[in-house]
PDB file of C-alpha atoms in Angstrom:
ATOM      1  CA  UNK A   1     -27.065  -9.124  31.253  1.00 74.00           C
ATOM      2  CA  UNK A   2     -23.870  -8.218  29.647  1.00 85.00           C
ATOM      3  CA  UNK A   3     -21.933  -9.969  26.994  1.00 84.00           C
ATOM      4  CA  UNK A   4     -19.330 -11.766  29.205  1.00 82.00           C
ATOM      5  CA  UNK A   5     -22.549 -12.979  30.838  1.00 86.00           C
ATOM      6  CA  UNK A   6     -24.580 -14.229  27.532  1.00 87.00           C
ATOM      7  CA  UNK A   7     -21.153 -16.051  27.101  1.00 84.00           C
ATOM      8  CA  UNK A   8     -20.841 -17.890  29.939  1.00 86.00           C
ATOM      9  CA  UNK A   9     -24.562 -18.843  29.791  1.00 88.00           C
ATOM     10  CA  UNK A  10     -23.394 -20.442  25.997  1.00 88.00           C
ATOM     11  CA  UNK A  11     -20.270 -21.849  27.061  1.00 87.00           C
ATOM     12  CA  UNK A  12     -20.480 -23.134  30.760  1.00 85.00           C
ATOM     13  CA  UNK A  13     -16.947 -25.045  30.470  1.00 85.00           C
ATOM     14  CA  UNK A  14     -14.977 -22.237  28.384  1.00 77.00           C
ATOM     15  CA  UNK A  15     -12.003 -20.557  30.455  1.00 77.00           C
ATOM     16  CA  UNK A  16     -11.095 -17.395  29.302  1.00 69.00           C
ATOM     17  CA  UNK A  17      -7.072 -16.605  29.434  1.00 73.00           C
ATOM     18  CA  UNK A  18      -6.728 -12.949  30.772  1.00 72.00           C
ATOM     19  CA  UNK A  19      -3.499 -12.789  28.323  1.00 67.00           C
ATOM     20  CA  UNK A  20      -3.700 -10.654  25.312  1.00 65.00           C
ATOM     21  CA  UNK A  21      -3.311 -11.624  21.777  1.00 62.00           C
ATOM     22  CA  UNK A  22       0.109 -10.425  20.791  1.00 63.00           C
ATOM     23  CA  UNK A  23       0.387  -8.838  16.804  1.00 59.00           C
ATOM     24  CA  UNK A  24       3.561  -9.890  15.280  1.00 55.00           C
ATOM     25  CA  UNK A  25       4.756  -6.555  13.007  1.00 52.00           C
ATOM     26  CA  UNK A  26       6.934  -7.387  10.002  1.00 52.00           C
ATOM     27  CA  UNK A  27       8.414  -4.260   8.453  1.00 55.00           C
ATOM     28  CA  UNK A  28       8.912  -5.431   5.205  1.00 60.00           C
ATOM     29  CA  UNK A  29      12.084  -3.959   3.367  1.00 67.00           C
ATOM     30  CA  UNK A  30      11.629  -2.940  -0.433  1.00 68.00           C
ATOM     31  CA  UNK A  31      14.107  -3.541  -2.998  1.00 68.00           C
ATOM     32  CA  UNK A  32      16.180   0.245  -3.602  1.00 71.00           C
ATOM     33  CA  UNK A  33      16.641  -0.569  -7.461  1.00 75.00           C
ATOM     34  CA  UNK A  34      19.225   1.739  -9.098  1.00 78.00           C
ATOM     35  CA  UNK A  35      17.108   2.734 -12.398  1.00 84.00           C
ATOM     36  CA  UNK A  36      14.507   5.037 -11.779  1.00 86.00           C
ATOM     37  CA  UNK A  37      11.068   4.450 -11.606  1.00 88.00           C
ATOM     38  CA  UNK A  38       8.730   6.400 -14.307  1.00 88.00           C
ATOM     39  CA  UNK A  39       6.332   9.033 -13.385  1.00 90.00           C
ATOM     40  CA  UNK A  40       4.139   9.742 -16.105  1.00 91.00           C
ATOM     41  CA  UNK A  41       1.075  11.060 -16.816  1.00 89.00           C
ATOM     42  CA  UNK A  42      -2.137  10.013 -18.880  1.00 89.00           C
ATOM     43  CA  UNK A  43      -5.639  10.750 -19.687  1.00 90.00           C
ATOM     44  CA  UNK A  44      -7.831   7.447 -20.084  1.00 87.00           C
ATOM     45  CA  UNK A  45     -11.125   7.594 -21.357  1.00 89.00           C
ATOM     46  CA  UNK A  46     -11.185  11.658 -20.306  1.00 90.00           C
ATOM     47  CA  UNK A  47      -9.880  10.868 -16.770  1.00 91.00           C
ATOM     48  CA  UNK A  48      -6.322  11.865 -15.434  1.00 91.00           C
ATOM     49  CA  UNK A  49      -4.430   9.217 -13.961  1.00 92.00           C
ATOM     50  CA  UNK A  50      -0.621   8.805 -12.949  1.00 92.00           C
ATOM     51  CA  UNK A  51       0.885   5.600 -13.829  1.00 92.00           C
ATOM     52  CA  UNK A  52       4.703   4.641 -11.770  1.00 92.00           C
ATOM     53  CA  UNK A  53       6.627   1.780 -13.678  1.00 91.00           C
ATOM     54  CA  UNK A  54       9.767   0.570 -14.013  1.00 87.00           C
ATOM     55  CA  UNK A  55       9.989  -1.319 -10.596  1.00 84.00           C
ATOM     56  CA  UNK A  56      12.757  -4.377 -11.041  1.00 84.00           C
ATOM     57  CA  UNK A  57      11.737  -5.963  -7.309  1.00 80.00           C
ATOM     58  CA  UNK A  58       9.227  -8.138  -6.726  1.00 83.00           C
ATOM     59  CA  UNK A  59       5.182  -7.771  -7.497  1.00 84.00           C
ATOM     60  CA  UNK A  60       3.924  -8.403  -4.056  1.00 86.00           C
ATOM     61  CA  UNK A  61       6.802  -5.333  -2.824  1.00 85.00           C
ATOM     62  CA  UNK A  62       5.588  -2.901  -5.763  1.00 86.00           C
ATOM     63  CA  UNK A  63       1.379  -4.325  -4.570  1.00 88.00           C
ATOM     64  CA  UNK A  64       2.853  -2.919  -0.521  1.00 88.00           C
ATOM     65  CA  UNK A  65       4.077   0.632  -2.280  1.00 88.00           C
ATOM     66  CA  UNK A  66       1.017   1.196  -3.934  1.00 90.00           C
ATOM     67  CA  UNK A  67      -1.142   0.486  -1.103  1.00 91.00           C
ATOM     68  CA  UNK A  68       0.899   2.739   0.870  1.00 91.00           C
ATOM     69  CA  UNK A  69       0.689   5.553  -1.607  1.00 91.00           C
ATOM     70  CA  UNK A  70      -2.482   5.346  -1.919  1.00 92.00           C
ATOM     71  CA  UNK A  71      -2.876   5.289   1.775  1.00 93.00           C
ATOM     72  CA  UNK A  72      -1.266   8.734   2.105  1.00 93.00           C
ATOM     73  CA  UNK A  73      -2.709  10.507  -0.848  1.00 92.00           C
ATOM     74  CA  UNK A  74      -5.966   8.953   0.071  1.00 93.00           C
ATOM     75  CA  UNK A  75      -7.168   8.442  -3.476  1.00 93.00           C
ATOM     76  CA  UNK A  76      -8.088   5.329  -5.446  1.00 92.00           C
ATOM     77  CA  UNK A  77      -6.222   3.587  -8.199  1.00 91.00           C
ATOM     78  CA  UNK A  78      -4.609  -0.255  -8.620  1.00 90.00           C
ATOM     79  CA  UNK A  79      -2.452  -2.380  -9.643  1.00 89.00           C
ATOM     80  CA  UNK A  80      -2.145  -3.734 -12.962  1.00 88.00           C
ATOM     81  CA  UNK A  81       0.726  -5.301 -15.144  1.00 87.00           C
ATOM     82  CA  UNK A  82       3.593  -4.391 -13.239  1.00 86.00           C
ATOM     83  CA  UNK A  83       2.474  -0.836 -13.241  1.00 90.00           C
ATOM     84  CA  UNK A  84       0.283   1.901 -10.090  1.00 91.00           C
ATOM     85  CA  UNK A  85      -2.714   3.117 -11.883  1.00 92.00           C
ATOM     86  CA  UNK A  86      -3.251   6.926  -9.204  1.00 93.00           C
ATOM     87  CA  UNK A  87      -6.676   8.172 -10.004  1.00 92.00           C
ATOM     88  CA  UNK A  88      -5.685  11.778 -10.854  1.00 91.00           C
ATOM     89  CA  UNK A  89      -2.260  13.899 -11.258  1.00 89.00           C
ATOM     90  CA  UNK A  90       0.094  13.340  -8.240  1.00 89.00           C
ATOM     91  CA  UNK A  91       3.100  12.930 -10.105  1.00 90.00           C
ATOM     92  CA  UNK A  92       5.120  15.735  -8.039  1.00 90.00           C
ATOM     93  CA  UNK A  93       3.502  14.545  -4.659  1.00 92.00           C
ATOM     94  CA  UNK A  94       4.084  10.458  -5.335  1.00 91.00           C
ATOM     95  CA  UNK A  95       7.728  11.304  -6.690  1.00 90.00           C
ATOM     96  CA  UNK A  96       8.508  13.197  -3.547  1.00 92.00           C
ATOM     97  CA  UNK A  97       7.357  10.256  -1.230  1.00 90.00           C
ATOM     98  CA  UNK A  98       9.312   7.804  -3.679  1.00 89.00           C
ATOM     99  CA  UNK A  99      12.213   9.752  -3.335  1.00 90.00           C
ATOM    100  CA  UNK A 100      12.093  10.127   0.577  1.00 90.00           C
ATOM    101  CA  UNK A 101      11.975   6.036   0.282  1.00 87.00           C
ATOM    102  CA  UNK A 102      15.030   5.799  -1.112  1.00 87.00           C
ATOM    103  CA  UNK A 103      14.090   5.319  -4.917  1.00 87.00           C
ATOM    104  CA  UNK A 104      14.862   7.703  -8.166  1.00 88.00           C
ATOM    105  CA  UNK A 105      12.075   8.978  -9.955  1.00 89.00           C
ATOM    106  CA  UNK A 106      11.758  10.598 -13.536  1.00 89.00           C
ATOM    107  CA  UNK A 107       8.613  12.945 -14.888  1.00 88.00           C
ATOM    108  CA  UNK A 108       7.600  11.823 -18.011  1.00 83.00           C
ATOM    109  CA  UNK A 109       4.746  13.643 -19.877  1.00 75.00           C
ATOM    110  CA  UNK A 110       3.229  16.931 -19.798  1.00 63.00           C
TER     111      UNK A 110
END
C-alpha cells in the first residue's frame, strides 16, 4: 500500500488538485550606498573574524547580504549591531563579491 493509498484510506472525501503549487520569487534589490562599506579585520577571544560595516540601507537588506555571503564562502558568522561578524579572514574574497554587487569597499587592518 503506497502513500497516495494510506491517504485516501484517511481522507475518503479529500480531492486532490493535479495543479502544482506555484513559488512566487522576489529578487529583492539592495540599496547601492555611495560611502564604502568597511572591511576590517579582528581577533576576538584568539579567533579571526572579518567584520563589514558601514551599510546606510536597511537592517533586514544588510541581514539578506550576509546570508548570501555566507552562503558562498560557506562559513559561519552573524549579524549583530548593524555589523557581519565572518568567522575567519575573507576580507579580499567578501570585498571582491561586494564589489561585483555594486558596492565600494575599504581594507582596514592588518
Amino acid at each position: 500500500m503506497d502513500l497516495q493509498d494510506q491517504l485516501k484510506n484517511l481522507f475518503p472525501d479529500h480531492v486532490p488538485s493535479n495543479e502544482p503549487e506555484e513559488k512566487k520569487e522576489t529578487s529583492h534589490e539592495l540599496y547601492v550606498q555611495k560611502e564604502p562599506m568597511i572591511c576590517k579585520f579582528e581577533k576576538r577571544k584568539g579567533k579571526v573574524t572579518t567584520i563589514i560595516e558601514g551599510y546606510e540601507g536597511n537592517d533586514e537588506d544588510f541581514k539578506i547580504l550576509a546570508k548570501e555571503i555566507k552562503t558562498k564562502l560557506s562559513v559561519g558568522g552573524s549579524f549583530k549591531d548593524g555589523a557581519i561578524i565572518i568567522q575567519g579572514d575573507y576580507r579580499d574574497k567578501i570585498m571582491k563579491i561586494l564589489q561585483e554587487k555594486g558596492f565600494k569597499t575599504k581594507r582596514v587592518g592588518g
